[in-house]
């Protein structure tokens, strides 16, 4: 059922607006992956079902949740225009060899950017299929050299009321934080995203740097990240603090564990009228189920 | 001033009293109410036909019809307090129209849930209702509207008699409360909008007791 999406971007998608800070690296990586494909067909973990049509650009970039720019689905696109992401610095702290603040360009320079087509399943029971451009989080973590004490990694979103108007109201406990267990963070499917559809990530989608964990509900993917912190203890995460019974730390896509208020058995692929079955781990069970062997997923939702 | 009904057959609420002056503005205003009540349907149809960008058609249907139901229910509930405050008894002649339009949008809303969300699968619907109070209160609100819509005609008012009819139609209160609760439970974090609806409903309910019949 799974097919491998080759990075066969049509030229229209890369020539008009290439990833501006690492176009060279991106092209190199794309060429490299394309060349390596025939040799390593099953190791490239960008899986996509036969009926996973790409969600159109307009929907991907015009309809999403990013409460820092408003709670409506169309608010982020409207309110994030003009959001400046250059320069951008990222503080790396906690259980790491050299805690320091990085300029984003330096932080990610040379990391191999690939295209990954992932299903995105929102906890609200809708979904998309999105061609992200990004690099493996594990490559970044290797660069940062966390200590042996690091068991979790936490991602903090920018907190700047002047630039993020949604933060004027205290519906969430700003800044937004999300976190992963180290083995989840090191999983090859876990992606740090800098682009979508071959273009620089638009601000409404979490520019300049966001997390994508395709087997988890969308809210796990922290956006506009300004801090990466390695910890010994499980960090507090925003939605879990906000409503612990509704949003767990793990938030793995699981059709067998409902949200207390609504069903998670099915989802609406945006643009379709009828709903389709939600897949265990969002269809990535073969790749990630082993991370949770022996865990009660009903308890650790 | 509520006129004392003459002896004889119970007067049908909303119908002109025998001998009352004809209100020429009423038919014109009814056209206005029809036009206003059809606005959500027109906007929705325009969007679904491609007039503006609709990302999730089913969500669009459910959100727009849901808001229309609540607004029309509130309009229905405001008739009596307004009538008592202003003394315009003719207002009652719009109540059934407003209530039936609320029901019309409720039918669309429920239809989209039964057909698009659940594909008319009875097991899926019953499981969804049993497991999720959010769905349950929505469904209850809809189901309770059915007898009210059916008995909204003058014939049914006569058949049931004024007291029984009024008693039955007091179901509009739980219908509205369940409707607002349904909206509230849908929201993840920002309850501003449902809170506004809840506040309006509270004012309308309190108004009925404060503005007593004189």
PDB file of C-alpha atoms in Angstrom, chain B:
ATOM      1  CA  UNK B   1     -51.909  44.655  27.413  1.00  0.00           C
ATOM      2  CA  UNK B   2     -52.908  41.135  26.726  1.00  0.00           C
ATOM      3  CA  UNK B   3     -56.540  41.258  25.661  1.00  0.00           C
ATOM      4  CA  UNK B   4     -58.761  38.768  27.337  1.00  0.00           C
ATOM      5  CA  UNK B   5     -59.883  36.316  24.731  1.00  0.00           C
ATOM      6  CA  UNK B   6     -63.555  36.305  24.069  1.00  0.00           C
ATOM      7  CA  UNK B   7     -65.422  33.254  25.120  1.00  0.00           C
ATOM      8  CA  UNK B   8     -65.791  30.486  22.652  1.00  0.00           C
ATOM      9  CA  UNK B   9     -63.116  28.679  20.687  1.00  0.00           C
ATOM     10  CA  UNK B  10     -59.550  29.239  21.836  1.00  0.00           C
ATOM     11  CA  UNK B  11     -57.911  31.869  19.788  1.00  0.00           C
ATOM     12  CA  UNK B  12     -54.994  30.745  17.698  1.00  0.00           C
ATOM     13  CA  UNK B  13     -51.798  32.544  18.714  1.00  0.00           C
ATOM     14  CA  UNK B  14     -50.573  34.581  15.843  1.00  0.00           C
ATOM     15  CA  UNK B  15     -53.891  34.898  14.136  1.00  0.00           C
ATOM     16  CA  UNK B  16     -55.560  38.287  14.121  1.00  0.00           C
ATOM     17  CA  UNK B  17     -58.290  38.785  16.659  1.00  0.00           C
ATOM     18  CA  UNK B  18     -61.714  38.990  15.177  1.00  0.00           C
ATOM     19  CA  UNK B  19     -62.371  42.607  14.559  1.00  0.00           C
ATOM     20  CA  UNK B  20     -58.729  43.629  14.983  1.00  0.00           C
ATOM     21  CA  UNK B  21     -57.493  46.179  12.455  1.00  0.00           C
ATOM     22  CA  UNK B  22     -55.612  44.625   9.590  1.00  0.00           C
ATOM     23  CA  UNK B  23     -51.894  45.305   9.826  1.00  0.00           C
ATOM     24  CA  UNK B  24     -50.837  46.246   6.359  1.00  0.00           C
ATOM     25  CA  UNK B  25     -47.152  46.179   7.247  1.00  0.00           C
ATOM     26  CA  UNK B  26     -47.242  42.580   8.395  1.00  0.00           C
ATOM     27  CA  UNK B  27     -47.156  40.914   4.960  1.00  0.00           C
ATOM     28  CA  UNK B  28     -44.356  43.231   3.871  1.00  0.00           C
ATOM     29  CA  UNK B  29     -42.384  42.503   7.009  1.00  0.00           C
ATOM     30  CA  UNK B  30     -42.929  38.794   6.439  1.00  0.00           C
ATOM     31  CA  UNK B  31     -41.251  39.096   3.075  1.00  0.00           C
ATOM     32  CA  UNK B  32     -38.366  40.773   4.875  1.00  0.00           C
ATOM     33  CA  UNK B  33     -38.141  37.953   7.419  1.00  0.00           C
ATOM     34  CA  UNK B  34     -38.150  35.371   4.627  1.00  0.00           C
ATOM     35  CA  UNK B  35     -35.384  37.221   2.827  1.00  0.00           C
ATOM     36  CA  UNK B  36     -33.250  37.583   5.965  1.00  0.00           C
ATOM     37  CA  UNK B  37     -33.788  33.979   6.990  1.00  0.00           C
ATOM     38  CA  UNK B  38     -32.705  32.758   3.564  1.00  0.00           C
ATOM     39  CA  UNK B  39     -29.425  34.681   3.632  1.00  0.00           C
ATOM     40  CA  UNK B  40     -27.411  31.859   5.278  1.00  0.00           C
ATOM     41  CA  UNK B  41     -28.731  29.391   2.695  1.00  0.00           C
ATOM     42  CA  UNK B  42     -27.830  31.716  -0.160  1.00  0.00           C
ATOM     43  CA  UNK B  43     -24.320  32.359   1.196  1.00  0.00           C
ATOM     44  CA  UNK B  44     -23.786  28.654   1.721  1.00  0.00           C
ATOM     45  CA  UNK B  45     -25.026  27.767  -1.753  1.00  0.00           C
ATOM     46  CA  UNK B  46     -22.865  30.481  -3.274  1.00  0.00           C
ATOM     47  CA  UNK B  47     -19.798  29.087  -1.481  1.00  0.00           C
ATOM     48  CA  UNK B  48     -20.506  25.472  -2.370  1.00  0.00           C
ATOM     49  CA  UNK B  49     -21.061  26.488  -5.993  1.00  0.00           C
ATOM     50  CA  UNK B  50     -17.563  27.950  -6.068  1.00  0.00           C
ATOM     51  CA  UNK B  51     -18.403  31.599  -5.429  1.00  0.00           C
ATOM     52  CA  UNK B  52     -15.742  31.740  -2.736  1.00  0.00           C
ATOM     53  CA  UNK B  53     -13.033  29.371  -1.625  1.00  0.00           C
ATOM     54  CA  UNK B  54     -14.467  26.602   0.540  1.00  0.00           C
ATOM     55  CA  UNK B  55     -11.833  24.258   1.965  1.00  0.00           C
ATOM     56  CA  UNK B  56     -14.089  21.855   3.827  1.00  0.00           C
ATOM     57  CA  UNK B  57     -17.604  21.851   2.355  1.00  0.00           C
ATOM     58  CA  UNK B  58     -19.140  19.742   5.104  1.00  0.00           C
ATOM     59  CA  UNK B  59     -17.641  21.913   7.833  1.00  0.00           C
ATOM     60  CA  UNK B  60     -18.934  24.936   5.937  1.00  0.00           C
ATOM     61  CA  UNK B  61     -22.449  23.471   5.860  1.00  0.00           C
ATOM     62  CA  UNK B  62     -22.379  22.535   9.524  1.00  0.00           C
ATOM     63  CA  UNK B  63     -20.913  25.814  10.745  1.00  0.00           C
ATOM     64  CA  UNK B  64     -23.191  28.086   8.726  1.00  0.00           C
ATOM     65  CA  UNK B  65     -26.374  26.115   9.384  1.00  0.00           C
ATOM     66  CA  UNK B  66     -25.433  25.774  13.060  1.00  0.00           C
ATOM     67  CA  UNK B  67     -25.096  29.513  13.493  1.00  0.00           C
ATOM     68  CA  UNK B  68     -28.331  30.069  11.552  1.00  0.00           C
ATOM     69  CA  UNK B  69     -30.216  27.669  13.841  1.00  0.00           C
ATOM     70  CA  UNK B  70     -29.092  29.466  16.991  1.00  0.00           C
ATOM     71  CA  UNK B  71     -29.751  32.951  15.625  1.00  0.00           C
ATOM     72  CA  UNK B  72     -33.231  31.970  14.432  1.00  0.00           C
ATOM     73  CA  UNK B  73     -34.015  30.233  17.722  1.00  0.00           C
ATOM     74  CA  UNK B  74     -32.972  33.374  19.544  1.00  0.00           C
ATOM     75  CA  UNK B  75     -35.153  35.461  17.242  1.00  0.00           C
ATOM     76  CA  UNK B  76     -38.041  33.117  18.039  1.00  0.00           C
ATOM     77  CA  UNK B  77     -37.388  33.446  21.742  1.00  0.00           C
ATOM     78  CA  UNK B  78     -37.184  37.227  21.555  1.00  0.00           C
ATOM     79  CA  UNK B  79     -40.704  37.583  20.159  1.00  0.00           C
ATOM     80  CA  UNK B  80     -42.532  37.330  23.464  1.00  0.00           C
ATOM     81  CA  UNK B  81     -40.274  39.647  25.514  1.00  0.00           C
ATOM     82  CA  UNK B  82     -40.246  42.175  22.679  1.00  0.00           C
ATOM     83  CA  UNK B  83     -43.975  41.994  22.385  1.00  0.00           C
ATOM     84  CA  UNK B  84     -44.403  42.658  26.077  1.00  0.00           C
ATOM     85  CA  UNK B  85     -41.952  45.518  26.066  1.00  0.00           C
ATOM     86  CA  UNK B  86     -43.237  47.239  22.944  1.00  0.00           C
ATOM     87  CA  UNK B  87     -46.854  46.240  23.076  1.00  0.00           C
ATOM     88  CA  UNK B  88     -46.685  45.260  19.401  1.00  0.00           C
ATOM     89  CA  UNK B  89     -48.777  42.163  19.527  1.00  0.00           C
ATOM     90  CA  UNK B  90     -48.432  41.637  15.807  1.00  0.00           C
ATOM     91  CA  UNK B  91     -44.891  40.474  16.427  1.00  0.00           C
ATOM     92  CA  UNK B  92     -46.274  37.097  17.350  1.00  0.00           C
ATOM     93  CA  UNK B  93     -47.253  36.604  13.759  1.00  0.00           C
ATOM     94  CA  UNK B  94     -43.565  36.120  12.910  1.00  0.00           C
ATOM     95  CA  UNK B  95     -42.825  33.557  15.559  1.00  0.00           C
ATOM     96  CA  UNK B  96     -43.864  30.441  13.694  1.00  0.00           C
ATOM     97  CA  UNK B  97     -42.004  31.559  10.581  1.00  0.00           C
ATOM     98  CA  UNK B  98     -38.798  32.098  12.565  1.00  0.00           C
ATOM     99  CA  UNK B  99     -39.179  28.790  14.369  1.00  0.00           C
ATOM    100  CA  UNK B 100     -39.768  26.877  11.155  1.00  0.00           C
ATOM    101  CA  UNK B 101     -36.719  28.449   9.560  1.00  0.00           C
ATOM    102  CA  UNK B 102     -34.663  27.370  12.592  1.00  0.00           C
ATOM    103  CA  UNK B 103     -36.014  23.862  12.005  1.00  0.00           C
ATOM    104  CA  UNK B 104     -35.229  24.072   8.297  1.00  0.00           C
ATOM    105  CA  UNK B 105     -31.561  24.783   9.061  1.00  0.00           C
ATOM    106  CA  UNK B 106     -31.588  22.091  11.736  1.00  0.00           C
ATOM    107  CA  UNK B 107     -32.723  19.592   9.090  1.00  0.00           C
ATOM    108  CA  UNK B 108     -29.820  20.611   6.840  1.00  0.00           C
ATOM    109  CA  UNK B 109     -27.418  20.441   9.774  1.00  0.00           C
ATOM    110  CA  UNK B 110     -28.600  16.998  10.854  1.00  0.00           C
ATOM    111  CA  UNK B 111     -28.726  15.785   7.265  1.00  0.00           C
ATOM    112  CA  UNK B 112     -25.072  16.656   6.746  1.00  0.00           C
ATOM    113  CA  UNK B 113     -24.183  14.788   9.936  1.00  0.00           C
ATOM    114  CA  UNK B 114     -26.239  11.689   9.104  1.00  0.00           C
ATOM    115  CA  UNK B 115     -25.211  11.520   5.463  1.00  0.00           C
ATOM    116  CA  UNK B 116     -21.710  12.968   5.170  1.00  0.00           C
ATOM    117  CA  UNK B 117     -20.301  12.188   8.607  1.00  0.00           C
ATOM    118  CA  UNK B 118     -22.004   8.850   9.261  1.00  0.00           C
ATOM    119  CA  UNK B 119     -23.132   7.681   5.813  1.00  0.00           C
ATOM    120  CA  UNK B 120     -26.507   6.759   7.296  1.00  0.00           C
ATOM    121  CA  UNK B 121     -24.974   3.928   9.294  1.00  0.00           C
ATOM    122  CA  UNK B 122     -27.218   3.329  12.272  1.00  0.00           C
ATOM    123  CA  UNK B 123     -24.553   1.510  14.333  1.00  0.00           C
ATOM    124  CA  UNK B 124     -22.078   4.313  13.739  1.00  0.00           C
ATOM    125  CA  UNK B 125     -24.601   6.969  14.695  1.00  0.00           C
ATOM    126  CA  UNK B 126     -25.781   5.180  17.832  1.00  0.00           C
ATOM    127  CA  UNK B 127     -22.191   4.578  18.962  1.00  0.00           C
ATOM    128  CA  UNK B 128     -21.298   8.197  18.310  1.00  0.00           C
ATOM    129  CA  UNK B 129     -24.322   9.411  20.254  1.00  0.00           C
ATOM    130  CA  UNK B 130     -23.771   7.017  23.125  1.00  0.00           C
ATOM    131  CA  UNK B 131     -20.103   7.892  23.531  1.00  0.00           C
ATOM    132  CA  UNK B 132     -20.123  11.623  23.008  1.00  0.00           C
ATOM    133  CA  UNK B 133     -22.372  13.995  24.957  1.00  0.00           C
ATOM    134  CA  UNK B 134     -21.524  16.665  22.418  1.00  0.00           C
ATOM    135  CA  UNK B 135     -23.313  14.664  19.735  1.00  0.00           C
ATOM    136  CA  UNK B 136     -26.077  13.622  22.103  1.00  0.00           C
ATOM    137  CA  UNK B 137     -27.139  17.162  23.015  1.00  0.00           C
ATOM    138  CA  UNK B 138     -27.053  18.180  19.369  1.00  0.00           C
ATOM    139  CA  UNK B 139     -29.227  15.264  18.384  1.00  0.00           C
ATOM    140  CA  UNK B 140     -31.601  15.858  21.296  1.00  0.00           C
ATOM    141  CA  UNK B 141     -31.955  19.469  20.300  1.00  0.00           C
ATOM    142  CA  UNK B 142     -32.838  18.396  16.764  1.00  0.00           C
ATOM    143  CA  UNK B 143     -35.226  15.600  17.741  1.00  0.00           C
ATOM    144  CA  UNK B 144     -37.109  17.852  20.148  1.00  0.00           C
ATOM    145  CA  UNK B 145     -37.663  20.343  17.349  1.00  0.00           C
ATOM    146  CA  UNK B 146     -39.564  17.813  15.266  1.00  0.00           C
ATOM    147  CA  UNK B 147     -42.813  17.743  17.297  1.00  0.00           C
ATOM    148  CA  UNK B 148     -42.720  21.519  17.527  1.00  0.00           C
ATOM    149  CA  UNK B 149     -42.416  21.887  13.777  1.00  0.00           C
ATOM    150  CA  UNK B 150     -45.180  19.344  13.210  1.00  0.00           C
ATOM    151  CA  UNK B 151     -47.570  21.026  15.665  1.00  0.00           C
ATOM    152  CA  UNK B 152     -46.839  24.531  14.494  1.00  0.00           C
ATOM    153  CA  UNK B 153     -49.955  24.717  12.353  1.00  0.00           C
ATOM    154  CA  UNK B 154     -53.186  26.380  13.430  1.00  0.00           C
ATOM    155  CA  UNK B 155     -54.945  23.052  13.114  1.00  0.00           C
ATOM    156  CA  UNK B 156     -52.643  21.484  15.693  1.00  0.00           C
ATOM    157  CA  UNK B 157     -52.989  24.417  18.050  1.00  0.00           C
ATOM    158  CA  UNK B 158     -56.734  23.940  17.959  1.00  0.00           C
ATOM    159  CA  UNK B 159     -56.494  20.194  18.320  1.00  0.00           C
ATOM    160  CA  UNK B 160     -54.170  20.334  21.305  1.00  0.00           C
ATOM    161  CA  UNK B 161     -55.689  23.339  22.972  1.00  0.00           C
ATOM    162  CA  UNK B 162     -53.777  26.403  24.046  1.00  0.00           C
ATOM    163  CA  UNK B 163     -52.482  25.070  27.360  1.00  0.00           C
ATOM    164  CA  UNK B 164     -51.190  21.757  26.058  1.00  0.00           C
ATOM    165  CA  UNK B 165     -49.781  23.421  22.967  1.00  0.00           C
ATOM    166  CA  UNK B 166     -47.928  26.023  25.041  1.00  0.00           C
ATOM    167  CA  UNK B 167     -46.655  23.297  27.348  1.00  0.00           C
ATOM    168  CA  UNK B 168     -45.321  21.293  24.421  1.00  0.00           C
ATOM    169  CA  UNK B 169     -43.699  24.326  22.876  1.00  0.00           C
ATOM    170  CA  UNK B 170     -41.900  25.143  26.104  1.00  0.00           C
ATOM    171  CA  UNK B 171     -39.504  22.510  24.709  1.00  0.00           C
ATOM    172  CA  UNK B 172     -37.944  25.409  22.855  1.00  0.00           C
ATOM    173  CA  UNK B 173     -36.022  26.198  26.057  1.00  0.00           C
ATOM    174  CA  UNK B 174     -34.162  22.876  26.305  1.00  0.00           C
ATOM    175  CA  UNK B 175     -33.752  22.946  22.532  1.00  0.00           C
ATOM    176  CA  UNK B 176     -31.959  26.294  22.716  1.00  0.00           C
ATOM    177  CA  UNK B 177     -29.921  25.340  25.791  1.00  0.00           C
ATOM    178  CA  UNK B 178     -28.804  22.050  24.207  1.00  0.00           C
ATOM    179  CA  UNK B 179     -27.982  23.915  21.023  1.00  0.00           C
ATOM    180  CA  UNK B 180     -25.679  26.359  22.797  1.00  0.00           C
ATOM    181  CA  UNK B 181     -24.095  23.537  24.799  1.00  0.00           C
ATOM    182  CA  UNK B 182     -23.469  21.651  21.551  1.00  0.00           C
ATOM    183  CA  UNK B 183     -21.670  24.722  20.204  1.00  0.00           C
ATOM    184  CA  UNK B 184     -19.696  25.180  23.431  1.00  0.00           C
ATOM    185  CA  UNK B 185     -18.448  21.590  23.495  1.00  0.00           C
ATOM    186  CA  UNK B 186     -17.233  21.842  19.940  1.00  0.00           C
ATOM    187  CA  UNK B 187     -14.639  24.463  20.805  1.00  0.00           C
ATOM    188  CA  UNK B 188     -11.118  23.506  21.837  1.00  0.00           C
ATOM    189  CA  UNK B 189      -9.826  26.590  23.611  1.00  0.00           C
ATOM    190  CA  UNK B 190     -11.410  29.883  22.637  1.00  0.00           C
ATOM    191  CA  UNK B 191     -14.973  29.841  23.962  1.00  0.00           C
ATOM    192  CA  UNK B 192     -15.592  33.522  23.267  1.00  0.00           C
ATOM    193  CA  UNK B 193     -18.115  32.892  20.534  1.00  0.00           C
ATOM    194  CA  UNK B 194     -20.220  30.250  22.300  1.00  0.00           C
ATOM    195  CA  UNK B 195     -20.025  32.377  25.449  1.00  0.00           C
ATOM    196  CA  UNK B 196     -21.645  35.235  23.552  1.00  0.00           C
ATOM    197  CA  UNK B 197     -24.428  32.924  22.400  1.00  0.00           C
ATOM    198  CA  UNK B 198     -24.884  31.613  25.920  1.00  0.00           C
ATOM    199  CA  UNK B 199     -25.101  35.169  27.266  1.00  0.00           C
ATOM    200  CA  UNK B 200     -27.698  36.159  24.672  1.00  0.00           C
ATOM    201  CA  UNK B 201     -29.739  33.067  25.502  1.00  0.00           C
ATOM    202  CA  UNK B 202     -29.501  33.830  29.210  1.00  0.00           C
ATOM    203  CA  UNK B 203     -30.737  37.367  28.624  1.00  0.00           C
ATOM    204  CA  UNK B 204     -33.641  36.082  26.534  1.00  0.00           C
ATOM    205  CA  UNK B 205     -34.653  33.540  29.151  1.00  0.00           C
ATOM    206  CA  UNK B 206     -34.372  35.972  32.036  1.00  0.00           C
ATOM    207  CA  UNK B 207     -36.245  38.605  30.054  1.00  0.00           C
ATOM    208  CA  UNK B 208     -39.302  36.372  29.915  1.00  0.00           C
ATOM    209  CA  UNK B 209     -39.538  36.343  33.685  1.00  0.00           C
ATOM    210  CA  UNK B 210     -38.622  39.970  34.249  1.00  0.00           C
ATOM    211  CA  UNK B 211     -40.954  41.368  31.635  1.00  0.00           C
ATOM    212  CA  UNK B 212     -44.065  39.813  32.993  1.00  0.00           C
ATOM    213  CA  UNK B 213     -47.366  39.894  31.299  1.00  0.00           C
ATOM    214  CA  UNK B 214     -49.125  43.033  32.488  1.00  0.00           C
TER     215      UNK B 214
END
